[in-house]
Coordinates of C-alpha atoms (C1' of nucleotides) in Angstrom, one line a residue:
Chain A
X384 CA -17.0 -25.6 6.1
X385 CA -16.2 -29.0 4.7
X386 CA -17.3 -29.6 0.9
X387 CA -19.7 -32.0 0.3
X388 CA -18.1 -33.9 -2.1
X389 CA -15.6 -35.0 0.0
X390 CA -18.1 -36.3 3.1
X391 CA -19.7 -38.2 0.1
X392 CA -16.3 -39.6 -1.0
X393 CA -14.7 -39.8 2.8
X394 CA -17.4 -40.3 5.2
X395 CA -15.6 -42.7 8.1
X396 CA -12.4 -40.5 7.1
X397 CA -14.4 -37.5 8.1
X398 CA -15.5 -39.0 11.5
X399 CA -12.3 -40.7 12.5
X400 CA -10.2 -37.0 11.9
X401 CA -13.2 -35.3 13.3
X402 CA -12.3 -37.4 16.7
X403 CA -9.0 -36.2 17.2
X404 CA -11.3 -33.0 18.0
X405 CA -13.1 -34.9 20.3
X406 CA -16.2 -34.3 17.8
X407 CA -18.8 -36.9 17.6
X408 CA -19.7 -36.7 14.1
X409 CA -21.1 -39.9 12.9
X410 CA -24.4 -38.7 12.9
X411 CA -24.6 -35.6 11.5
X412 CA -22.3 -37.0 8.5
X413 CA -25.2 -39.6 8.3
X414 CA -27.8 -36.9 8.1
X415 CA -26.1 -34.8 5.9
X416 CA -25.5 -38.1 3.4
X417 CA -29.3 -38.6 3.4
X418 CA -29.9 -35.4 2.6
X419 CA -27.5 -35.4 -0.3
X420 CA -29.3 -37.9 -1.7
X421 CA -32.8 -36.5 -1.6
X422 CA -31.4 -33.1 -2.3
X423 CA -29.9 -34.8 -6.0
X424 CA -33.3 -36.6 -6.6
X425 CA -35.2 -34.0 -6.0
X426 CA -33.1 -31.7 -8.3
X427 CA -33.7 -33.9 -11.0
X428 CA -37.3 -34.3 -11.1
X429 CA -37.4 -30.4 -10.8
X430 CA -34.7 -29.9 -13.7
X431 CA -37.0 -32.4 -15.7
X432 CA -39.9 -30.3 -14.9
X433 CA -38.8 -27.1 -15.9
X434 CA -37.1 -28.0 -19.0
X435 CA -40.7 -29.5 -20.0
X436 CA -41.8 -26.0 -19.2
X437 CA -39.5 -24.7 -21.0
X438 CA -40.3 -26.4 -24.3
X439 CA -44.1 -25.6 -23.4
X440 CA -43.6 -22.2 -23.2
X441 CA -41.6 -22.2 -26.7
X442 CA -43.8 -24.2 -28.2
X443 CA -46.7 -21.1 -27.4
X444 CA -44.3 -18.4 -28.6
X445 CA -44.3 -19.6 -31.5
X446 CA -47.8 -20.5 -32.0
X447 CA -48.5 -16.9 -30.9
X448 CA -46.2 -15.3 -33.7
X449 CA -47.8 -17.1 -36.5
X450 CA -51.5 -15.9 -35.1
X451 CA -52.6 -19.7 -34.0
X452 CA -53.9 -18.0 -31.2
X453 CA -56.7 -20.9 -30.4
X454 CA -53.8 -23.4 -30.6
X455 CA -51.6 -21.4 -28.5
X456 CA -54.6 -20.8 -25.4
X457 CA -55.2 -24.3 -25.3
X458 CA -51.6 -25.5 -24.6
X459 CA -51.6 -22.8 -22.0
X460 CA -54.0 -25.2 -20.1
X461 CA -51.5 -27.9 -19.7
X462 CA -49.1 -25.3 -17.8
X463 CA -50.9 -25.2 -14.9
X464 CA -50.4 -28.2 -13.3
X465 CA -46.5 -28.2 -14.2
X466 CA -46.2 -24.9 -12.1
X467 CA -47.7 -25.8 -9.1
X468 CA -45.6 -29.0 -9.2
X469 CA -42.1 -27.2 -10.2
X470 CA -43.5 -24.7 -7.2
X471 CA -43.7 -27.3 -5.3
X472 CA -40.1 -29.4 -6.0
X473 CA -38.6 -26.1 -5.6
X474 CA -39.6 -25.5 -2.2
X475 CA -38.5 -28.8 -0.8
X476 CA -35.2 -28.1 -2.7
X477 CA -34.5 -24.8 -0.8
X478 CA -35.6 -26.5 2.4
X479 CA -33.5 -29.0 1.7
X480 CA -30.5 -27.2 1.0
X481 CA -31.2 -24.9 3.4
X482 CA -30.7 -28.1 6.0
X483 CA -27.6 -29.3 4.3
X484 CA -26.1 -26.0 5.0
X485 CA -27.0 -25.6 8.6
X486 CA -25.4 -29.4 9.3
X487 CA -23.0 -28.6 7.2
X488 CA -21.8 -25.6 9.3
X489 CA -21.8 -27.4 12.9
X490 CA -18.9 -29.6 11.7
X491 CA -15.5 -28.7 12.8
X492 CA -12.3 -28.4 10.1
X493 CA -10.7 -31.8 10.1
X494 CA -7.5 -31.6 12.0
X495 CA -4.1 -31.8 9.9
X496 CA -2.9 -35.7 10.6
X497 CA 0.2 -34.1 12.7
X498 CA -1.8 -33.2 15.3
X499 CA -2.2 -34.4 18.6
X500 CA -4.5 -36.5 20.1
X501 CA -4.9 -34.4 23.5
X502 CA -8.0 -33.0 25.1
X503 CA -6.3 -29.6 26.9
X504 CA -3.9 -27.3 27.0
X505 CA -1.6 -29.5 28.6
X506 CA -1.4 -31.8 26.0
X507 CA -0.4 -29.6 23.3
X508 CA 3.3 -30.7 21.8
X509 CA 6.1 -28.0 22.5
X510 CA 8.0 -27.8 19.6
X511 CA 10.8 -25.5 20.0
X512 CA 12.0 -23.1 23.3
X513 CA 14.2 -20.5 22.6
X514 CA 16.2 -18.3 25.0
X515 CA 16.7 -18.0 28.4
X516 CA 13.8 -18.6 30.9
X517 CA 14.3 -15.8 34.2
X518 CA 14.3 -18.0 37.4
X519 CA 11.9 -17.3 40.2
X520 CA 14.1 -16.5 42.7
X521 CA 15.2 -13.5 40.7
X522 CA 12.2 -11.7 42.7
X523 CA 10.7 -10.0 39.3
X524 CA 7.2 -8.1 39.3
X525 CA 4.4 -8.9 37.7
X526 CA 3.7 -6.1 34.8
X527 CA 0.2 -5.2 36.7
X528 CA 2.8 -3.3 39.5
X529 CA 5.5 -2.0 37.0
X530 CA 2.3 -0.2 34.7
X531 CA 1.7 1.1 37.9
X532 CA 4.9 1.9 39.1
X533 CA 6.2 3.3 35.9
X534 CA 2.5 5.1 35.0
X535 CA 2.1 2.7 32.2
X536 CA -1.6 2.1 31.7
X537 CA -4.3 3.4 34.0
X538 CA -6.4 0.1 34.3
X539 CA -9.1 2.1 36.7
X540 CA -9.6 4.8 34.4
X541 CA -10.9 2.3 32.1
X542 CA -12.9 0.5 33.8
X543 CA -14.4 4.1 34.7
X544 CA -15.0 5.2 31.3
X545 CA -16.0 1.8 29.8
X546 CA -15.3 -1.4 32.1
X547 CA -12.7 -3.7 32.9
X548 CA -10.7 -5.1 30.7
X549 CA -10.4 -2.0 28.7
X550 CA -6.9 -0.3 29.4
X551 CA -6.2 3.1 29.1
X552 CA -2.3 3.9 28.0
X553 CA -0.6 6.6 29.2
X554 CA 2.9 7.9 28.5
X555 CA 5.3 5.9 27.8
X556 CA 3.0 3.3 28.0
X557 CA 1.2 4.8 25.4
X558 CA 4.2 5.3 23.3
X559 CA 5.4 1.5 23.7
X560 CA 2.0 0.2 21.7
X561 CA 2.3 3.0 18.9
X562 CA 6.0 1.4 18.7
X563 CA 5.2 -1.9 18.8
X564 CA 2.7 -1.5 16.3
X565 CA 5.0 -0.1 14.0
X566 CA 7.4 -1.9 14.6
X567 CA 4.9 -5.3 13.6
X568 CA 3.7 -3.6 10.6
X569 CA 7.5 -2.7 9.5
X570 CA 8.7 -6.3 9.8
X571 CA 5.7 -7.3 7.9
X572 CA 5.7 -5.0 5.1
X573 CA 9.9 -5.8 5.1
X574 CA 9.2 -9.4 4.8
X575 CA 6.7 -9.2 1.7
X576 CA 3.1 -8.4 3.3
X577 CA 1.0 -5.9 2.0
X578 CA -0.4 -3.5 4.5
X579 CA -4.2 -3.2 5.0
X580 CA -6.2 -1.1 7.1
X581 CA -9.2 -2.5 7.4
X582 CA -12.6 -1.7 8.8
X583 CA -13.5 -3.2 12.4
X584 CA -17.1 -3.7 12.0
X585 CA -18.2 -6.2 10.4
X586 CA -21.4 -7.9 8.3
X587 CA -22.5 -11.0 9.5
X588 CA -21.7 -13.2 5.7
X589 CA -17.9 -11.9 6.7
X590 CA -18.2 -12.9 10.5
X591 CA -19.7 -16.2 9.0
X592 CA -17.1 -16.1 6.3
X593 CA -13.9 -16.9 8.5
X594 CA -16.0 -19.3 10.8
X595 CA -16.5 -16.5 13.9
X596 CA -20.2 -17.4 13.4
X597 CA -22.1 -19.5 14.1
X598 CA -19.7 -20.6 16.2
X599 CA -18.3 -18.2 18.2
X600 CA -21.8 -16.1 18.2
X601 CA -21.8 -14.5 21.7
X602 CA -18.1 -13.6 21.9
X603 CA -18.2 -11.0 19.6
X604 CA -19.7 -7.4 20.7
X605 CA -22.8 -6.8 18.1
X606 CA -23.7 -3.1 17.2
X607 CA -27.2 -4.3 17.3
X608 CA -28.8 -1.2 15.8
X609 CA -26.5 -1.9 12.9
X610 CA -26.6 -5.6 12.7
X611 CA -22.3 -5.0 12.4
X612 CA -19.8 -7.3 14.6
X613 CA -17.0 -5.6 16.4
X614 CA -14.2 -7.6 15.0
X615 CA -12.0 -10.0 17.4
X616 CA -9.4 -9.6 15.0
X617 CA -8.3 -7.9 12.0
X618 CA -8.4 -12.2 10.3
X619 CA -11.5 -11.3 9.7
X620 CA -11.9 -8.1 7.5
X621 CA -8.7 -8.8 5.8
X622 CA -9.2 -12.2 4.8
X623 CA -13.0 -11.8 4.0
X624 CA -12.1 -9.0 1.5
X625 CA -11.6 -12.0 -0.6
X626 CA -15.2 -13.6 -0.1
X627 CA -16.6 -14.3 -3.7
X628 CA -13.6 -13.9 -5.3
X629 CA -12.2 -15.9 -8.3
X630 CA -7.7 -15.1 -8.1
X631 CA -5.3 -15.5 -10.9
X632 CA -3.0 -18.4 -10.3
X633 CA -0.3 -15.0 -10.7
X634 CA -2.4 -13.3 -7.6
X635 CA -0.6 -16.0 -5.0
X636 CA 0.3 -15.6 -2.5
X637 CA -1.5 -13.1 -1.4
X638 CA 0.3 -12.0 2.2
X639 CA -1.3 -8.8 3.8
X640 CA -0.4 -7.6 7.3
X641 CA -3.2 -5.1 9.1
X642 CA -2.9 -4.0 12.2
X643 CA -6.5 -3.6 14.5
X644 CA -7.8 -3.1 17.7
X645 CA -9.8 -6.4 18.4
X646 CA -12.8 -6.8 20.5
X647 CA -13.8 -9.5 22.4
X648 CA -16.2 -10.0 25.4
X649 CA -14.8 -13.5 26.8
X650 CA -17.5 -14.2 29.0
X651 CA -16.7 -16.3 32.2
X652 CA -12.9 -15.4 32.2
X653 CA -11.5 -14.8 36.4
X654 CA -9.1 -14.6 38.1
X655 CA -5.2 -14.6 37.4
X656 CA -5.8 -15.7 34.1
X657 CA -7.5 -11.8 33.7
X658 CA -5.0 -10.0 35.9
X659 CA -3.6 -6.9 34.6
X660 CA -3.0 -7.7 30.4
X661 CA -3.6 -11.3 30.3
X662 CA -6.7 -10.8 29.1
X663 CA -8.6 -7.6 27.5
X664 CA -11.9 -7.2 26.2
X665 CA -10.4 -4.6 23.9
X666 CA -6.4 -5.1 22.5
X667 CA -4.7 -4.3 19.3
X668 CA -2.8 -6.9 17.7
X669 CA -0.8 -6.8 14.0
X670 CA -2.3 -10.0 11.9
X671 CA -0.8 -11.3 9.1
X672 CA -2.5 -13.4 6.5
X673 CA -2.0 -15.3 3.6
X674 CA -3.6 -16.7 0.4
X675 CA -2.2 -19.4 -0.7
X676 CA -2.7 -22.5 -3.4
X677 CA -3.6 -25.7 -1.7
X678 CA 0.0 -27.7 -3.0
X679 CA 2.0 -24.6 -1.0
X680 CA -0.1 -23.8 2.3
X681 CA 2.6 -25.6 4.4
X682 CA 5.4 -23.6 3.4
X683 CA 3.3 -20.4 3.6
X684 CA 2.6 -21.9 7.3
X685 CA 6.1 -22.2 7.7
X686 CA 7.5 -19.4 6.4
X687 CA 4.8 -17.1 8.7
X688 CA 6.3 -18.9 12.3
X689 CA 9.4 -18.2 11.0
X690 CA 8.3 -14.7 10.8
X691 CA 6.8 -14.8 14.1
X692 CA 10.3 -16.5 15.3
X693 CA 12.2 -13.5 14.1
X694 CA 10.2 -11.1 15.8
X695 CA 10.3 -13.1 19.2
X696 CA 13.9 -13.1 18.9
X697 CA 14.2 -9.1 18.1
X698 CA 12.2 -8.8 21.0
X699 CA 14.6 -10.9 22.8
X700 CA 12.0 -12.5 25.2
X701 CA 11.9 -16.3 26.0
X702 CA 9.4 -18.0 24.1
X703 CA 8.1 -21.7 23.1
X704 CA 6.2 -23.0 20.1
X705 CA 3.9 -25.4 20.6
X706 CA 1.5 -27.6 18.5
X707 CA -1.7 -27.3 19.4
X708 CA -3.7 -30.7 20.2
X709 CA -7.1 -31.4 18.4
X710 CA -9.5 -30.4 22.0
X711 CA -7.5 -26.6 22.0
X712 CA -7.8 -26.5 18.7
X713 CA -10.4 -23.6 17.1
X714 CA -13.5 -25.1 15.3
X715 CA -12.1 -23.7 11.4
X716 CA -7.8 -24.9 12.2
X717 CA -6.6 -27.7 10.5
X718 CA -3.3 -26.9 12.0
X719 CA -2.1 -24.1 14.9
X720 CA 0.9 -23.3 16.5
X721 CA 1.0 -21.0 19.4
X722 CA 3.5 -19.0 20.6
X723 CA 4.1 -18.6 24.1
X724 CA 6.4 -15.8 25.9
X725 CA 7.7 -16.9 29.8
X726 CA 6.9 -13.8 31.7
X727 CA 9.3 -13.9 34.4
X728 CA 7.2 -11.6 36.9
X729 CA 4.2 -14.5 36.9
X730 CA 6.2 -17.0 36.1
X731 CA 4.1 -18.5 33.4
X732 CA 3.7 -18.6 29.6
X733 CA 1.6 -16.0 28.1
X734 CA 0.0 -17.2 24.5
X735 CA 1.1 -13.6 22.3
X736 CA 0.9 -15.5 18.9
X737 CA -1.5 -18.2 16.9
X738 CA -0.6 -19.5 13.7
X739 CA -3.1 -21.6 11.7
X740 CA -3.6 -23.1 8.4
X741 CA -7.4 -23.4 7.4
X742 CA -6.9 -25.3 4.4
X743 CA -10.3 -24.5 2.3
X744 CA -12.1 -24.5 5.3
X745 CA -12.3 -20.8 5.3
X746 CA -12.5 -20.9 1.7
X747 CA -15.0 -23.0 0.9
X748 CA -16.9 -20.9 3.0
X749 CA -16.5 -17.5 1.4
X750 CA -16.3 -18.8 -2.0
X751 CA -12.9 -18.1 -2.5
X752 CA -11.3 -19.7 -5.2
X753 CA -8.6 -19.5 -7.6
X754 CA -7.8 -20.5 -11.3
X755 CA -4.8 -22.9 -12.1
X756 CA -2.3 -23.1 -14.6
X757 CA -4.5 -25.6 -16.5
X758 CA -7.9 -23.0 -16.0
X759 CA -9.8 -24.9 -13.6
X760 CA -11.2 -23.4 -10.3
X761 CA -10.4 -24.6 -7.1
X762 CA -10.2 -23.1 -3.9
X763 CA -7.8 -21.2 -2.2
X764 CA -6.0 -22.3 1.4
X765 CA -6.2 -19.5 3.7
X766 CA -3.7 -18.7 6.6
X767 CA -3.6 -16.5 9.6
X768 CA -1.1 -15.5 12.6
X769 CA -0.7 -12.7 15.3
X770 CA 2.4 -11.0 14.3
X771 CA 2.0 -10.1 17.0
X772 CA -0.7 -9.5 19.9
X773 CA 0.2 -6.6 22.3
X774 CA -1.0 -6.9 25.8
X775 CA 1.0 -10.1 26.6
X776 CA 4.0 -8.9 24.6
X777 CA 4.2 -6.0 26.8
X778 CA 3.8 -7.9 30.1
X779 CA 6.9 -10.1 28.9
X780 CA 8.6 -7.0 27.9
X781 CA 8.3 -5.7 31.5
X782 CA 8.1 -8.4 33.2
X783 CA 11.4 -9.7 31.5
X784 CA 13.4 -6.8 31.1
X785 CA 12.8 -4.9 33.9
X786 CA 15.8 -4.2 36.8
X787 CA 15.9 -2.0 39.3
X788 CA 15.9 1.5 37.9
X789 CA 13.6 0.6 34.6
X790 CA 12.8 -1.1 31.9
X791 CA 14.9 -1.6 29.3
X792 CA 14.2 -1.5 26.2
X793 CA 15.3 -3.6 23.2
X794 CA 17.7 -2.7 20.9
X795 CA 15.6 -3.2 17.5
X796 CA 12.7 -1.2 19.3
X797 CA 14.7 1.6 20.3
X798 CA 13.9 3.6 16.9
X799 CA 10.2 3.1 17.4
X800 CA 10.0 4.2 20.9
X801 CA 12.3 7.0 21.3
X802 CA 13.8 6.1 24.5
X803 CA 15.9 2.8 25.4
X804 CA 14.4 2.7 29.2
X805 CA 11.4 3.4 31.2
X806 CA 12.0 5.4 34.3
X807 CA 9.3 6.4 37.0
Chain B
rG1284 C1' -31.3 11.8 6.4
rG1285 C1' -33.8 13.9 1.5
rA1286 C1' -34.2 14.0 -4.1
rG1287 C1' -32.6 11.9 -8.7
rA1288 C1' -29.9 8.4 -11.9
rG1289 C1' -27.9 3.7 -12.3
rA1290 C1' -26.2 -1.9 -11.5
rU1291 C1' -25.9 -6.7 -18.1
rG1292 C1' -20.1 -11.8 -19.2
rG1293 C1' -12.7 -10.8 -17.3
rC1294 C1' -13.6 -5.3 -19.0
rC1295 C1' -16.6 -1.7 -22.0
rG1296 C1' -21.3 -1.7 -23.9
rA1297 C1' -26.3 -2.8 -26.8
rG1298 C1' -30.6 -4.8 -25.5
rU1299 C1' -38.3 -2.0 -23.1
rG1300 C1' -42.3 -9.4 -23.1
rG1301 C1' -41.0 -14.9 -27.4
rU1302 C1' -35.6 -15.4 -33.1
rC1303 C1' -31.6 -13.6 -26.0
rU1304 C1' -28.9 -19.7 -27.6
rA1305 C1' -27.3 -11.8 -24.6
rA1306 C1' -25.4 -7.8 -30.4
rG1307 C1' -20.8 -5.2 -31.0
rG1308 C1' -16.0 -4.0 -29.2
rC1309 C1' -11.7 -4.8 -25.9
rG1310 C1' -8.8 -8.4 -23.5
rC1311 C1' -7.2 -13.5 -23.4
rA1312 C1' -6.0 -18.5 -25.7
rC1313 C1' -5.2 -21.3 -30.1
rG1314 C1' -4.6 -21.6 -35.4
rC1315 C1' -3.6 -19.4 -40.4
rC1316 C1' -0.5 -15.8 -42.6
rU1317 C1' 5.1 -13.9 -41.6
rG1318 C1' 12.2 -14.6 -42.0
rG1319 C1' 10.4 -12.7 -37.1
rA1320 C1' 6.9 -9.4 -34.9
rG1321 C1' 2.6 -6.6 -35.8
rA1322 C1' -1.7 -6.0 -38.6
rG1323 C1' -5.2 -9.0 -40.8
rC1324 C1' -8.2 -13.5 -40.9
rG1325 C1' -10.5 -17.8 -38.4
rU1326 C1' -11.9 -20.5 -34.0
rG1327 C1' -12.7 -20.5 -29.0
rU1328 C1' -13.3 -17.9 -24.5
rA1329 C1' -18.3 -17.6 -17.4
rU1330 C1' -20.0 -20.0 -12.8
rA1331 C1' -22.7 -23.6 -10.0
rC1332 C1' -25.7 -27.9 -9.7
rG1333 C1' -27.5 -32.4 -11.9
rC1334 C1' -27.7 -36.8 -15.5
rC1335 C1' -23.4 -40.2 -17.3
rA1336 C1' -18.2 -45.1 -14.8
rA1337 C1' -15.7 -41.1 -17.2
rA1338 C1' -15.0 -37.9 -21.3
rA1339 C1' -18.0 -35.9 -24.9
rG1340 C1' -22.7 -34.5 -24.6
rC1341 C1' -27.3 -33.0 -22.5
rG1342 C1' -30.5 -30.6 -18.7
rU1343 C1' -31.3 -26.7 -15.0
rA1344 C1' -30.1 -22.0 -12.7
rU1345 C1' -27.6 -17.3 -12.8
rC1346 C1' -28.2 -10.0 -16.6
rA1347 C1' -26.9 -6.6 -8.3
rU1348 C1' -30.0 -9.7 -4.4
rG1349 C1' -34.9 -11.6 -2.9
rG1350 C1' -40.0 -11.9 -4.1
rG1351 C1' -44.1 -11.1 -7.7
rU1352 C1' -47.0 -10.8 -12.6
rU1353 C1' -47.0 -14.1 -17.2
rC1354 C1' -47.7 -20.0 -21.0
rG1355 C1' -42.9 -17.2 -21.4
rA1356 C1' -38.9 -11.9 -17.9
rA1357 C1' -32.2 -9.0 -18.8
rU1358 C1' -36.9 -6.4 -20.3
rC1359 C1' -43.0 -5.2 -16.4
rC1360 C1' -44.2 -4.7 -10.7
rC1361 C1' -42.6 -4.6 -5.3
rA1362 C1' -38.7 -4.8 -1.6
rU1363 C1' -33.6 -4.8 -0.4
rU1364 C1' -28.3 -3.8 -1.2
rC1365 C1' -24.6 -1.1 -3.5
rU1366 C1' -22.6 2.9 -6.8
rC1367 C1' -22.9 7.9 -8.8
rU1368 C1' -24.9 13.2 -8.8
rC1369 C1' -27.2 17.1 -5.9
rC1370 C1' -29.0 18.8 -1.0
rG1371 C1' -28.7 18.5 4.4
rC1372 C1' -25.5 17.1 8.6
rC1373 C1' -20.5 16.4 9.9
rA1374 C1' -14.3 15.1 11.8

RNA sequence: GGAGAGAUGGCCGAGUGGUCUAAGGCGCACGCCUGGAGAGCGUGUAUACGCCAAAAGCGUAUCAUGGGUUCGAAUCCCAUUCUCUCCGCCA
């Protein structure tokens, strides 16, 4: 959520950034303005009131105590008519605010002024490729025959038990995400991240908290009975733990790892876009996330797709980074980059990594704030990546580093796994 | 799920209708004292919104949350949430 302050002090700055989102914004920004204003006028009149009260009432108190009881009954008449106006001013205030708050929420985090101008994927930046793409004539599989081949993941016996989308791993298969996980968490924890395990059903103040609703309302699975979100991924327990939180300038940076199933019901999604692991409704992913103080949020960005980097490269699968342009962008980023593996089988890059700086978008939100050095409050920039996602890791690993008798496995994974190939 | 107890400032804790502008303590900050430290003494120590060009200052709200009673609520009433104890169920 944007602060209001700033759409008072910014308001063509607001709607010009808000355009590299392709939002129109100009007239919300105008509402919201208006509403400012009546919201302050009416706060006065009602602070006046009551403080007029106030006094009223004091004055009574103390007429009562020294036994000027006739006194004291007759200002009580005057009281009246104050109430039912302070009633009155106080209802318009909370429908006021109310309406603030709900135009407030519908607009977008204003993109960082790095980002491009593009509409779709296609017109995201690539930043940086790294390694060695596999050619297509190398006649590779796509991972939805190797699982097969090699007994990996039974995709039917998911779909049996619970429906598509939701995998069940078997084996080795099985054994590769336990690995992987570990392996995520392990990097993490060795790079300065606190682990967390968090829970993965959420309220709806933390699914509001990290901008999931209203937004994204209808992507999430609801435990209805409950009134609890399944969480799409572990961002949002882990960074909502601090909602309504005042940190110690000695607290940052927070950085906590967590690994999670996530849950998400991606409605409308065919074709090969959905094929074998592209796309889950249920997949568990490592997330890392950081707390940072405004001045530092960049370096914390940087220093997390570095992380992501390192991993990549452990993994040894080709990979791009790119910058994602304001119309892919998500409603609460003010700046994302993706990662994308090349898996060799499909030919195409697989998005297994999303890192994002949400400035106090997130923050401003939940309430989370911070002292500084000098005392005052302020909030907090909040950070998130995929460190990483598994389903499209493991169709690159496959897809990549399969040959004819297996799969091999990478060297730094080796430990984790137990085995350096997968045979039939 | 049932019964009971509870929720007060950064922390502990007093407070059962008006002197609450929330006692007292701890912590923290600053000052005095000291060769230095400690002890001691003194002062200060929440958040949000508003008024003001700004600071100072002032006003309003906040004693878990939301409603209510009252001229006036931390205090009384109702609902909700959470915590603890006991019982039931349970991996």
């Amino acid at each position: 959520m944007l602060q209001l302050n700033f759409i008072r002090e910014n308001p063509e700055l607001v709607c010009k950034r808000l355009l590299v989102k392709h939002f129109e914004a100009e007239e919300l920004v105008r509402e919201i303005m208006e509403l400012d204003t009546k919201r302050r006028e009416t706060q006065k009149n009602l602070d006046d009131l009551l403080a007029e009260s106030n006094a009223l009432a004091k004055e009574i108190g103390k007429l009562f105590q020294t036994g000027r009881t006739a006194e004291a009954n007759q200002l009580k008449q005057s009281t009246a008519e104050k109430k039912e106006l302070s009633r009155r001013l106080s209802e318009t205030l909370d429908m006021i605010q109310q309406d603030i708050h709900d135009k407030l929420v519908l607009l977008p985090n204003l993109p960082h002024t790095s980002v491009p101008a593009g509409r779709h994927a296609e017109d995201n930046e690539i930043i940086e490729t790294h390694g060695k793409l596999p050619a297509a004539g190398e006649n590779l599989s796509p991972h939805w025959e190797l699982t097969t081949k090699y007994k990996l993941i039974d995709f039917e016996a998911g779909s049996k038990i619970t429906g598509a989308g939701f995998p069940v791993y078997t084996g080795q298969g099985a054994r590769l995400q336990r690995a992987l996980i570990n392996f995520f968490i392990d990097e993490a924890v060795k790079a300065g991240y606190q682990e967390i395990q968090p829970p993965y059903l959420v309220n709806e103040a933390s699914a509001f908290g990290t901008g999931q609703l209203p937004d994204k309302d209808g992507q999430m699975y609801l435990a209805g009975l409950d009134q609890l979100y399944l969480i799409p991924t572990a961002e949002v327990p882990v960074t909502n733990l601090y909602r309504d939180v005042l940190l110690k300038m000695s607290d940052l940076p927070i950085r906590n790892v967590a690994y999670s199933a996530c849950f998400r019901r991606e409605a409308g999604s065919y074709g090969k876009d959905v094929r074998g692991l592209n796309r889950l409704h249920q997949f568990d992913k490592v997330e890392i996330v950081q707390i940072t103080q405004p001045s530092l949020s960049y370096d914390s960005l940087r220093e997390m797709t570095a992380h992501v980097t390192g991993l990549l490269h452990k993994l040894e699968l080709p990979f791009r980074i790119v910058r994602l342009c304001g119309g892919d962008m998500s409603f609460a980023s003010a700046l994302t980059y993706d990662f994308e593996v090349f898996a060799g089988g499909q030919q195409r890059w697989l998005e297994v990594s999303s890192v994002s700086n949400f400035e106090n978008f997130q923050s401003n939100r939940m309430k989370l704030r911070f002292k500084n050095e000098e005392g005052k409050t302020g909030l907090a920039h909040t950070l998130n990546g995929s460190a990483l996602a598994l389903p499209r890791i493991v169709a690159g690993l496959l897809e990549n580093h399969q040959h004819a008798n297996g799969i091999r496995i990478p060297e730094a994974l080796i430990p984790y796994t137990g085995f350096d190939t997968i045979k039939a």
